[in-house]
PDB file of C-alpha atoms and ligand atoms in Angstrom:
ATOM      1  CA  MET J   1       0.000   0.000   0.000  1.00 78.00           C
ATOM      2  CA  LYS J   2       1.234   3.477  -0.884  1.00 90.00           C
ATOM      3  CA  VAL J   3       1.467   6.244   1.736  1.00 95.00           C
ATOM      4  CA  ILE J   4       2.856   8.982  -0.488  1.00 95.00           C
ATOM      5  CA  ASN J   5      -0.031   9.705  -2.828  1.00 93.00           C
ATOM      6  CA  ASP J   6       0.005  13.471  -2.738  1.00 94.00           C
ATOM      7  CA  PRO J   7       1.422  14.821  -6.044  1.00 94.00           C
ATOM      8  CA  VAL J   8       3.210  17.742  -4.334  1.00 97.00           C
ATOM      9  CA  ALA J   9       4.793  15.394  -1.786  1.00 97.00           C
ATOM     10  CA  ILE J  10       5.946  13.114  -4.611  1.00 96.00           C
ATOM     11  CA  GLN J  11       7.520  16.028  -6.454  1.00 96.00           C
ATOM     12  CA  LYS J  12       9.194  17.410  -3.327  1.00 97.00           C
ATOM     13  CA  LEU J  13      10.644  14.031  -2.398  1.00 97.00           C
ATOM     14  CA  LYS J  14      11.856  13.393  -5.929  1.00 96.00           C
ATOM     15  CA  GLN J  15      13.743  16.682  -5.962  1.00 96.00           C
ATOM     16  CA  ALA J  16      14.888  16.771  -2.349  1.00 97.00           C
ATOM     17  CA  GLU J  17      18.620  17.054  -1.893  1.00 97.00           C
ATOM     18  CA  ARG J  18      18.458  17.190   1.884  1.00 98.00           C
ATOM     19  CA  LEU J  19      16.094  15.075   3.901  1.00 98.00           C
ATOM     20  CA  VAL J  20      15.954  15.757   7.646  1.00 98.00           C
ATOM     21  CA  VAL J  21      14.143  13.554  10.153  1.00 98.00           C
ATOM     22  CA  LEU J  22      13.271  14.463  13.731  1.00 98.00           C
ATOM     23  CA  THR J  23      12.161  11.581  15.935  1.00 98.00           C
ATOM     24  CA  GLY J  24      10.559  11.382  19.355  1.00 98.00           C
ATOM     25  CA  ALA J  25       9.493   8.723  21.834  1.00 97.00           C
ATOM     26  CA  GLY J  26       6.716   7.454  19.523  1.00 98.00           C
ATOM     27  CA  VAL J  27       9.255   5.885  17.177  1.00 98.00           C
ATOM     28  CA  SER J  28      10.407   3.568  19.995  1.00 98.00           C
ATOM     29  CA  ALA J  29       6.922   2.858  21.363  1.00 97.00           C
ATOM     30  CA  GLU J  30       6.507  -0.247  19.215  1.00 98.00           C
ATOM     31  CA  SER J  31       9.779  -1.569  20.631  1.00 98.00           C
ATOM     32  CA  GLY J  32       8.115  -1.500  24.052  1.00 96.00           C
ATOM     33  CA  ILE J  33       9.600   1.723  25.441  1.00 95.00           C
ATOM     34  CA  PRO J  34       6.961   3.956  27.036  1.00 91.00           C
ATOM     35  CA  THR J  35       6.459   7.486  25.670  1.00 93.00           C
ATOM     36  CA  PHE J  36       6.338  10.533  27.979  1.00 90.00           C
ATOM     37  CA  ARG J  37       2.918  12.026  27.295  1.00 89.00           C
ATOM     38  CA  GLY J  38      -0.522  10.547  26.568  1.00 82.00           C
ATOM     39  CA  GLU J  39      -2.539   7.944  28.477  1.00 80.00           C
ATOM     40  CA  GLU J  40       0.292   5.421  28.811  1.00 79.00           C
ATOM     41  CA  GLY J  41       3.017   8.076  29.047  1.00 83.00           C
ATOM     42  CA  LEU J  42       5.674   8.091  31.761  1.00 81.00           C
ATOM     43  CA  TRP J  43       4.817  11.602  32.926  1.00 76.00           C
ATOM     44  CA  LYS J  44       1.207  10.525  33.542  1.00 79.00           C
ATOM     45  CA  LYS J  45       2.351   8.170  36.301  1.00 78.00           C
ATOM     46  CA  LEU J  46       5.567   9.779  37.497  1.00 78.00           C
ATOM     47  CA  SER J  47       6.444  13.383  38.063  1.00 82.00           C
ATOM     48  CA  PRO J  48       9.233  14.750  35.864  1.00 78.00           C
ATOM     49  CA  GLU J  49      10.191  17.194  38.627  1.00 75.00           C
ATOM     50  CA  GLU J  50      10.878  14.287  40.981  1.00 82.00           C
ATOM     51  CA  LEU J  51      12.950  12.294  38.523  1.00 87.00           C
ATOM     52  CA  ALA J  52      14.260  14.352  35.658  1.00 92.00           C
ATOM     53  CA  SER J  53      16.022  17.347  37.121  1.00 94.00           C
ATOM     54  CA  PHE J  54      19.412  17.918  38.677  1.00 96.00           C
ATOM     55  CA  GLU J  55      17.763  19.014  41.906  1.00 95.00           C
ATOM     56  CA  ALA J  56      15.894  15.700  42.106  1.00 94.00           C
ATOM     57  CA  PHE J  57      19.096  13.782  41.417  1.00 96.00           C
ATOM     58  CA  TYR J  58      21.040  15.742  44.039  1.00 95.00           C
ATOM     59  CA  ASN J  59      18.378  15.424  46.752  1.00 94.00           C
ATOM     60  CA  ASN J  60      17.302  11.891  45.912  1.00 93.00           C
ATOM     61  CA  THR J  61      20.271  10.287  44.185  1.00 95.00           C
ATOM     62  CA  ALA J  62      19.379   6.677  44.967  1.00 94.00           C
ATOM     63  CA  VAL J  63      15.768   6.897  43.724  1.00 92.00           C
ATOM     64  CA  VAL J  64      16.715   8.747  40.533  1.00 94.00           C
ATOM     65  CA  SER J  65      19.670   6.435  39.833  1.00 95.00           C
ATOM     66  CA  GLU J  66      17.515   3.351  40.367  1.00 93.00           C
ATOM     67  CA  TRP J  67      14.881   4.749  38.000  1.00 93.00           C
ATOM     68  CA  TYR J  68      17.492   5.283  35.279  1.00 94.00           C
ATOM     69  CA  GLN J  69      18.911   1.782  35.829  1.00 94.00           C
ATOM     70  CA  HIS J  70      15.374   0.427  35.486  1.00 93.00           C
ATOM     71  CA  ARG J  71      14.864   2.300  32.196  1.00 93.00           C
ATOM     72  CA  ARG J  72      18.242   1.059  30.911  1.00 95.00           C
ATOM     73  CA  GLU J  73      17.183  -2.490  31.661  1.00 94.00           C
ATOM     74  CA  ILE J  74      13.955  -2.028  29.670  1.00 95.00           C
ATOM     75  CA  ILE J  75      15.901  -0.566  26.747  1.00 96.00           C
ATOM     76  CA  HIS J  76      18.552  -3.277  26.960  1.00 95.00           C
ATOM     77  CA  ASN J  77      15.831  -5.909  26.519  1.00 96.00           C
ATOM     78  CA  THR J  78      14.223  -4.254  23.499  1.00 97.00           C
ATOM     79  CA  GLU J  79      15.074  -4.298  19.821  1.00 98.00           C
ATOM     80  CA  PRO J  80      14.822  -1.630  17.130  1.00 98.00           C
ATOM     81  CA  ASN J  81      11.489  -1.913  15.297  1.00 98.00           C
ATOM     82  CA  PRO J  82      10.728  -1.678  11.550  1.00 98.00           C
ATOM     83  CA  GLY J  83      10.470   2.135  11.873  1.00 98.00           C
ATOM     84  CA  HIS J  84      14.081   2.421  13.102  1.00 98.00           C
ATOM     85  CA  HIS J  85      15.225   0.036  10.371  1.00 98.00           C
ATOM     86  CA  ALA J  86      13.399   1.979   7.645  1.00 98.00           C
ATOM     87  CA  LEU J  87      15.125   5.201   8.739  1.00 98.00           C
ATOM     88  CA  ALA J  88      18.542   3.507   8.662  1.00 98.00           C
ATOM     89  CA  GLU J  89      17.756   2.353   5.114  1.00 98.00           C
ATOM     90  CA  LEU J  90      16.515   5.809   4.108  1.00 98.00           C
ATOM     91  CA  GLN J  91      19.865   7.288   5.164  1.00 98.00           C
ATOM     92  CA  LYS J  92      21.586   5.177   2.496  1.00 97.00           C
ATOM     93  CA  LEU J  93      19.274   6.375  -0.266  1.00 97.00           C
ATOM     94  CA  ALA J  94      18.805  10.094   0.293  1.00 97.00           C
ATOM     95  CA  PRO J  95      21.449  12.405  -1.254  1.00 97.00           C
ATOM     96  CA  THR J  96      21.936  14.172   2.113  1.00 98.00           C
ATOM     97  CA  PHE J  97      20.295  12.861   5.225  1.00 98.00           C
ATOM     98  CA  ASP J  98      20.232  13.992   8.852  1.00 98.00           C
ATOM     99  CA  LEU J  99      18.628  12.103  11.683  1.00 98.00           C
ATOM    100  CA  ILE J 100      17.904  14.187  14.772  1.00 98.00           C
ATOM    101  CA  THR J 101      16.428  12.442  17.786  1.00 98.00           C
ATOM    102  CA  GLN J 102      15.053  13.430  21.162  1.00 98.00           C
ATOM    103  CA  ASN J 103      15.333   9.800  22.234  1.00 98.00           C
ATOM    104  CA  VAL J 104      18.046   8.666  24.611  1.00 98.00           C
ATOM    105  CA  ASP J 105      17.640   4.927  23.947  1.00 98.00           C
ATOM    106  CA  GLY J 106      20.226   4.461  21.178  1.00 98.00           C
ATOM    107  CA  LEU J 107      17.830   2.314  19.103  1.00 98.00           C
ATOM    108  CA  HIS J 108      18.499   4.282  15.910  1.00 98.00           C
ATOM    109  CA  GLN J 109      22.194   3.432  16.153  1.00 98.00           C
ATOM    110  CA  ARG J 110      21.380  -0.216  16.919  1.00 98.00           C
ATOM    111  CA  ALA J 111      19.264  -0.284  13.746  1.00 98.00           C
ATOM    112  CA  GLY J 112      22.276   0.922  11.735  1.00 98.00           C
ATOM    113  CA  SER J 113      21.782   4.701  11.557  1.00 98.00           C
ATOM    114  CA  SER J 114      24.986   6.703  11.765  1.00 98.00           C
ATOM    115  CA  ASP J 115      25.831  10.290  12.750  1.00 98.00           C
ATOM    116  CA  VAL J 116      22.630  10.507  14.783  1.00 98.00           C
ATOM    117  CA  VAL J 117      22.213  13.916  16.400  1.00 98.00           C
ATOM    118  CA  GLU J 118      21.135  13.166  19.977  1.00 98.00           C
ATOM    119  CA  LEU J 119      19.480  16.279  21.372  1.00 98.00           C
ATOM    120  CA  HIS J 120      18.730  14.892  24.818  1.00 98.00           C
ATOM    121  CA  GLY J 121      21.814  12.741  25.359  1.00 97.00           C
ATOM    122  CA  ASN J 122      22.158   8.976  25.699  1.00 97.00           C
ATOM    123  CA  ILE J 123      20.909   7.063  28.711  1.00 97.00           C
ATOM    124  CA  MET J 124      23.593   4.374  28.411  1.00 96.00           C
ATOM    125  CA  GLU J 125      26.339   6.918  29.101  1.00 96.00           C
ATOM    126  CA  ASN J 126      27.212   8.327  32.521  1.00 97.00           C
ATOM    127  CA  TYR J 127      29.669  10.923  33.804  1.00 98.00           C
ATOM    128  CA  CYS J 128      30.938  12.422  37.021  1.00 98.00           C
ATOM    129  CA  VAL J 129      29.411  15.792  37.865  1.00 98.00           C
ATOM    130  CA  ASN J 130      32.658  16.810  39.574  1.00 98.00           C
ATOM    131  CA  CYS J 131      35.552  15.745  37.324  1.00 98.00           C
ATOM    132  CA  ASN J 132      33.541  14.905  34.182  1.00 97.00           C
ATOM    133  CA  LEU J 133      35.049  11.395  33.897  1.00 98.00           C
ATOM    134  CA  GLN J 134      32.937   9.314  31.494  1.00 97.00           C
ATOM    135  CA  TYR J 135      31.675   5.881  32.501  1.00 97.00           C
ATOM    136  CA  SER J 136      30.580   3.179  30.082  1.00 93.00           C
ATOM    137  CA  GLN J 137      27.428   1.253  30.911  1.00 92.00           C
ATOM    138  CA  GLU J 138      29.502  -1.742  32.070  1.00 93.00           C
ATOM    139  CA  GLU J 139      31.656   0.396  34.367  1.00 95.00           C
ATOM    140  CA  PHE J 140      28.587   2.099  35.786  1.00 95.00           C
ATOM    141  CA  ASP J 141      26.787  -1.226  36.344  1.00 94.00           C
ATOM    142  CA  ASP J 142      29.773  -2.474  38.261  1.00 93.00           C
ATOM    143  CA  ILE J 143      29.846   0.548  40.571  1.00 93.00           C
ATOM    144  CA  PHE J 144      26.075   0.420  41.038  1.00 90.00           C
ATOM    145  CA  ARG J 145      26.044  -3.294  41.815  1.00 88.00           C
ATOM    146  CA  HIS J 146      28.726  -2.970  44.486  1.00 90.00           C
ATOM    147  CA  ASN J 147      27.079  -0.012  46.153  1.00 87.00           C
ATOM    148  CA  PRO J 148      24.278  -1.070  48.522  1.00 85.00           C
ATOM    149  CA  ASN J 149      23.024   2.516  48.892  1.00 89.00           C
ATOM    150  CA  HIS J 150      22.673   2.934  45.137  1.00 89.00           C
ATOM    151  CA  ILE J 151      24.449   6.274  45.272  1.00 94.00           C
ATOM    152  CA  PRO J 152      27.037   6.034  42.491  1.00 95.00           C
ATOM    153  CA  HIS J 153      30.299   7.816  43.305  1.00 95.00           C
ATOM    154  CA  CYS J 154      33.247   8.521  41.071  1.00 96.00           C
ATOM    155  CA  TYR J 155      36.849   7.824  42.181  1.00 94.00           C
ATOM    156  CA  CYS J 156      37.126  11.575  42.865  1.00 97.00           C
ATOM    157  CA  GLY J 157      34.128  11.469  45.227  1.00 95.00           C
ATOM    158  CA  GLY J 158      31.702  13.242  42.856  1.00 97.00           C
ATOM    159  CA  LEU J 159      28.294  11.826  41.984  1.00 97.00           C
ATOM    160  CA  ILE J 160      27.908   9.950  38.699  1.00 97.00           C
ATOM    161  CA  ARG J 161      24.884  10.974  36.646  1.00 98.00           C
ATOM    162  CA  PRO J 162      23.313   9.793  33.398  1.00 98.00           C
ATOM    163  CA  ASN J 163      24.255  11.678  30.246  1.00 97.00           C
ATOM    164  CA  VAL J 164      20.734  12.921  29.582  1.00 98.00           C
ATOM    165  CA  VAL J 165      19.327  16.423  29.447  1.00 97.00           C
ATOM    166  CA  TRP J 166      17.141  17.171  32.443  1.00 96.00           C
ATOM    167  CA  PHE J 167      14.487  19.837  32.857  1.00 92.00           C
ATOM    168  CA  GLY J 168      16.090  23.248  33.203  1.00 92.00           C
ATOM    169  CA  GLU J 169      19.321  22.131  31.531  1.00 96.00           C
ATOM    170  CA  ALA J 170      20.740  23.300  28.228  1.00 96.00           C
ATOM    171  CA  LEU J 171      20.983  20.932  25.285  1.00 97.00           C
ATOM    172  CA  PRO J 172      24.459  19.905  24.051  1.00 96.00           C
ATOM    173  CA  GLU J 173      25.530  22.974  22.077  1.00 96.00           C
ATOM    174  CA  GLU J 174      27.022  21.108  19.150  1.00 97.00           C
ATOM    175  CA  SER J 175      23.915  18.937  18.698  1.00 98.00           C
ATOM    176  CA  ILE J 176      21.395  21.748  18.761  1.00 98.00           C
ATOM    177  CA  GLU J 177      23.548  23.858  16.435  1.00 98.00           C
ATOM    178  CA  LYS J 178      23.787  20.964  13.954  1.00 98.00           C
ATOM    179  CA  ALA J 179      20.040  20.347  14.254  1.00 98.00           C
ATOM    180  CA  TYR J 180      19.177  23.982  13.512  1.00 98.00           C
ATOM    181  CA  GLN J 181      21.518  24.144  10.533  1.00 98.00           C
ATOM    182  CA  ALA J 182      20.197  20.900   9.057  1.00 98.00           C
ATOM    183  CA  SER J 183      16.569  21.952   9.580  1.00 98.00           C
ATOM    184  CA  LYS J 184      17.180  25.312   7.917  1.00 98.00           C
ATOM    185  CA  GLN J 185      18.776  23.652   4.923  1.00 98.00           C
ATOM    186  CA  SER J 186      16.300  20.788   4.603  1.00 98.00           C
ATOM    187  CA  ASP J 187      14.200  20.365   1.477  1.00 98.00           C
ATOM    188  CA  VAL J 188      11.908  17.850   3.135  1.00 98.00           C
ATOM    189  CA  PHE J 189      11.539  17.617   6.916  1.00 98.00           C
ATOM    190  CA  LEU J 190       9.933  14.594   8.565  1.00 98.00           C
ATOM    191  CA  SER J 191       8.652  14.812  12.141  1.00 98.00           C
ATOM    192  CA  VAL J 192       8.053  11.298  13.467  1.00 98.00           C
ATOM    193  CA  GLY J 193       6.518  10.158  16.754  1.00 98.00           C
ATOM    194  CA  THR J 194       6.946  13.396  18.661  1.00 98.00           C
ATOM    195  CA  SER J 195       4.264  15.453  20.381  1.00 97.00           C
ATOM    196  CA  ALA J 196       6.351  18.527  19.435  1.00 97.00           C
ATOM    197  CA  GLN J 197       5.733  20.081  22.817  1.00 95.00           C
ATOM    198  CA  VAL J 198       9.255  20.372  24.164  1.00 94.00           C
ATOM    199  CA  SER J 199      11.450  23.152  22.890  1.00 94.00           C
ATOM    200  CA  PRO J 200      13.971  23.708  21.440  1.00 96.00           C
ATOM    201  CA  ALA J 201      13.378  20.422  19.537  1.00 97.00           C
ATOM    202  CA  SER J 202       9.807  21.466  18.790  1.00 97.00           C
ATOM    203  CA  ASN J 203      11.108  24.611  17.050  1.00 98.00           C
ATOM    204  CA  LEU J 204      12.944  22.583  14.416  1.00 98.00           C
ATOM    205  CA  PRO J 205       9.915  21.778  12.202  1.00 98.00           C
ATOM    206  CA  ARG J 206       8.947  25.462  12.365  1.00 98.00           C
ATOM    207  CA  VAL J 207      12.462  26.568  11.421  1.00 98.00           C
ATOM    208  CA  ALA J 208      12.372  24.141   8.499  1.00 98.00           C
ATOM    209  CA  LYS J 209       8.990  25.447   7.373  1.00 98.00           C
ATOM    210  CA  GLN J 210      10.136  29.081   7.588  1.00 97.00           C
ATOM    211  CA  ASN J 211      12.960  28.129   5.258  1.00 97.00           C
ATOM    212  CA  ASN J 212      10.580  26.647   2.689  1.00 98.00           C
ATOM    213  CA  SER J 213      11.060  23.017   3.570  1.00 98.00           C
ATOM    214  CA  TYR J 214       8.197  20.613   2.856  1.00 98.00           C
ATOM    215  CA  LEU J 215       6.929  19.321   6.197  1.00 98.00           C
ATOM    216  CA  ILE J 216       5.674  15.771   6.686  1.00 98.00           C
ATOM    217  CA  GLU J 217       4.439  14.414   9.996  1.00 98.00           C
ATOM    218  CA  ILE J 218       4.072  10.751  10.922  1.00 98.00           C
ATOM    219  CA  ASN J 219       2.195  10.262  14.164  1.00 98.00           C
ATOM    220  CA  LYS J 220      -0.575   8.091  15.542  1.00 97.00           C
ATOM    221  CA  THR J 221      -2.498  11.260  16.383  1.00 97.00           C
ATOM    222  CA  VAL J 222      -2.554  15.002  15.676  1.00 98.00           C
ATOM    223  CA  THR J 223       0.063  17.082  17.487  1.00 98.00           C
ATOM    224  CA  ALA J 224       1.044  20.662  18.241  1.00 96.00           C
ATOM    225  CA  ILE J 225       2.485  21.035  14.728  1.00 98.00           C
ATOM    226  CA  SER J 226      -0.190  19.212  12.712  1.00 98.00           C
ATOM    227  CA  ASP J 227      -1.767  22.502  11.648  1.00 97.00           C
ATOM    228  CA  ILE J 228       1.439  23.714   9.985  1.00 97.00           C
ATOM    229  CA  VAL J 229       2.559  20.496   8.271  1.00 98.00           C
ATOM    230  CA  ASP J 230       2.095  19.990   4.536  1.00 98.00           C
ATOM    231  CA  LEU J 231       1.295  16.315   4.919  1.00 98.00           C
ATOM    232  CA  HIS J 232       0.099  14.442   8.001  1.00 98.00           C
ATOM    233  CA  LEU J 233       0.376  10.655   7.800  1.00 98.00           C
ATOM    234  CA  GLU J 234      -1.615   9.180  10.649  1.00 98.00           C
ATOM    235  CA  GLY J 235      -0.650   5.794  12.038  1.00 98.00           C
ATOM    236  CA  LEU J 236       2.119   3.840  13.720  1.00 98.00           C
ATOM    237  CA  SER J 237       5.644   4.766  12.690  1.00 98.00           C
ATOM    238  CA  GLY J 238       6.648   1.086  12.659  1.00 98.00           C
ATOM    239  CA  GLU J 239       4.066   0.546   9.927  1.00 98.00           C
ATOM    240  CA  ILE J 240       4.180   3.845   8.015  1.00 98.00           C
ATOM    241  CA  LEU J 241       7.957   4.281   7.790  1.00 98.00           C
ATOM    242  CA  PRO J 242       8.593   0.985   5.938  1.00 98.00           C
ATOM    243  CA  MET J 243       5.841   1.927   3.442  1.00 98.00           C
ATOM    244  CA  PHE J 244       7.302   5.418   3.146  1.00 98.00           C
ATOM    245  CA  LEU J 245      10.680   3.844   2.393  1.00 98.00           C
ATOM    246  CA  ASP J 246       9.199   1.646  -0.354  1.00 97.00           C
ATOM    247  CA  ASP J 247       7.454   4.629  -1.941  1.00 97.00           C
ATOM    248  CA  TYR J 248      10.626   6.710  -1.694  1.00 97.00           C
ATOM    249  CA  LYS J 249      12.659   4.005  -3.457  1.00 96.00           C
ATOM    250  CA  LEU J 250      10.174   3.901  -6.328  1.00 95.00           C
ATOM    251  CA  LEU J 251       9.888   7.628  -6.811  1.00 93.00           C
ATOM    252  CA  ARG J 252      13.675   8.214  -6.649  1.00 89.00           C
ATOM    253  CA  ASN J 253      14.141   5.589  -9.383  1.00 86.00           C
ATOM    254  CA  ASP J 254      11.480   7.241 -11.451  1.00 77.00           C
ATOM    255  CA  LYS J 255      13.169  10.666 -11.918  1.00 60.00           C
TER     256      LYS J 255
HETATM  257  P1  OAD O   1       5.949  12.424  23.847  1.00 86.81           P
HETATM  258  O1  OAD O   1       5.657  11.334  24.813  1.00 86.81           O
HETATM  259  O2  OAD O   1       5.670  13.820  24.272  1.00 86.81           O
HETATM  260  O3  OAD O   1       5.151  12.179  22.500  1.00 86.81           O
HETATM  261  C1  OAD O   1       5.160  10.940  21.845  1.00 86.81           C
HETATM  262  C2  OAD O   1       4.431  11.110  20.542  1.00 86.81           C
HETATM  263  O4  OAD O   1       4.515   9.897  19.834  1.00 86.81           O
HETATM  264  C3  OAD O   1       2.945  11.450  20.685  1.00 86.81           C
HETATM  265  O5  OAD O   1       2.621  12.503  19.786  1.00 86.81           O
HETATM  266  C4  OAD O   1       2.230  10.140  20.272  1.00 86.81           C
HETATM  267  O6  OAD O   1       0.993  10.389  19.624  1.00 86.81           O
HETATM  268  C5  OAD O   1       3.236   9.564  19.313  1.00 86.81           C
HETATM  269  N1  OAD O   1       3.226   8.093  19.180  1.00 86.81           N
HETATM  270  C6  OAD O   1       3.124   7.166  20.160  1.00 86.81           C
HETATM  271  N2  OAD O   1       3.273   5.933  19.663  1.00 86.81           N
HETATM  272  C7  OAD O   1       3.457   6.066  18.330  1.00 86.81           C
HETATM  273  C8  OAD O   1       3.694   5.162  17.260  1.00 86.81           C
HETATM  274  N3  OAD O   1       3.780   3.857  17.462  1.00 86.81           N
HETATM  275  N4  OAD O   1       3.849   5.673  16.009  1.00 86.81           N
HETATM  276  C9  OAD O   1       3.771   7.010  15.792  1.00 86.81           C
HETATM  277  N5  OAD O   1       3.565   7.906  16.763  1.00 86.81           N
HETATM  278  C10 OAD O   1       3.428   7.455  18.023  1.00 86.81           C
HETATM  279  O7  OAD O   1       7.483  12.226  23.392  1.00 86.81           O
HETATM  280  P2  OAD O   1       8.475  13.289  22.756  1.00 86.81           P
HETATM  281  O8  OAD O   1       7.774  14.184  21.826  1.00 86.81           O
HETATM  282  O9  OAD O   1       9.631  12.525  22.263  1.00 86.81           O
HETATM  283  O10 OAD O   1      12.707  14.964  27.205  1.00 86.81           O
HETATM  284  O11 OAD O   1       8.896  14.090  24.048  1.00 86.81           O
HETATM  285  C11 OAD O   1       9.881  15.070  23.979  1.00 86.81           C
HETATM  286  C12 OAD O   1      10.681  15.093  25.256  1.00 86.81           C
HETATM  287  O12 OAD O   1       9.824  15.224  26.380  1.00 86.81           O
HETATM  288  C13 OAD O   1      11.457  13.831  25.552  1.00 86.81           C
HETATM  289  O13 OAD O   1      12.669  13.727  24.837  1.00 86.81           O
HETATM  290  C14 OAD O   1      11.702  13.958  27.012  1.00 86.81           C
HETATM  291  C15 OAD O   1      10.335  14.415  27.480  1.00 86.81           C
HETATM  292  O14 OAD O   1      10.315  15.167  28.630  1.00 86.81           O
HETATM  293  C16 OAD O   1      13.633  14.839  28.153  1.00 86.81           C
HETATM  294  O15 OAD O   1      13.658  13.902  28.915  1.00 86.81           O
HETATM  295  C17 OAD O   1      14.607  15.964  28.172  1.00 86.81           C
END
């Protein structure tokens, strides 16, 4: 079944030199990783202020560290889904391709995507807040396992935290700069599985649009940007992205 039927979309995709994709939690939902918002979302059951801020981590290190270990375990036991795989395949076909993600789960990389711009960090990485020493997941696990209080300390005495962006924190400068540049220069911009409610990531589709990019959204529902997109494809990203890839292959061959 075709998903790209719109004649303008076909033309735009045929001509596009730069394809930029922004993904959010929805793209990993079919792998079994909960999203943040919506009925089943994490923030419906847990408070972001109590878990996803530096203050929370500092005041409640054990609880926050345990929660991140729990999420790592979930991610460790999941696999990339057909949506992740389709995006990795798309990267090989598009003349210039940028994948920007708000996800911290690393599933795009596990599916074979490269040069992924991670706006919110990577949950599998940890570092010391005092001396900045980086810890691999294995090293962190080892420290965590041997620490009955579940308060992970670096050799220097500082606390070890996950390499994710918490509320109130700035995004990694290099990543957000790259993301803005790519969005500005995109010919077609795809927003997939994000509620587009958290800035600055949510500004990227708007920046793309202001620079005359053709905006496509893939989401199981309407979102904060649905009214400005040129094409809204409603459904599951794990189903739509593989169809999108098939259509893209055909139309690129048919120049
Ligand atoms: P949200 O949880 O806000 O939104 C997930 C979006 O995915 C919603 O619009 C859903 O409709 C959609 N969705 C769910 N399952 C889907 C599926 N199978 N196929 C297609 N769409 C689906 O997640 P994000 O937009 O990624 O930040 O949230 C942005 C940021 O807010 C996160 O990175 C996180 C959170 O606070 C930090 O932790 C810094």
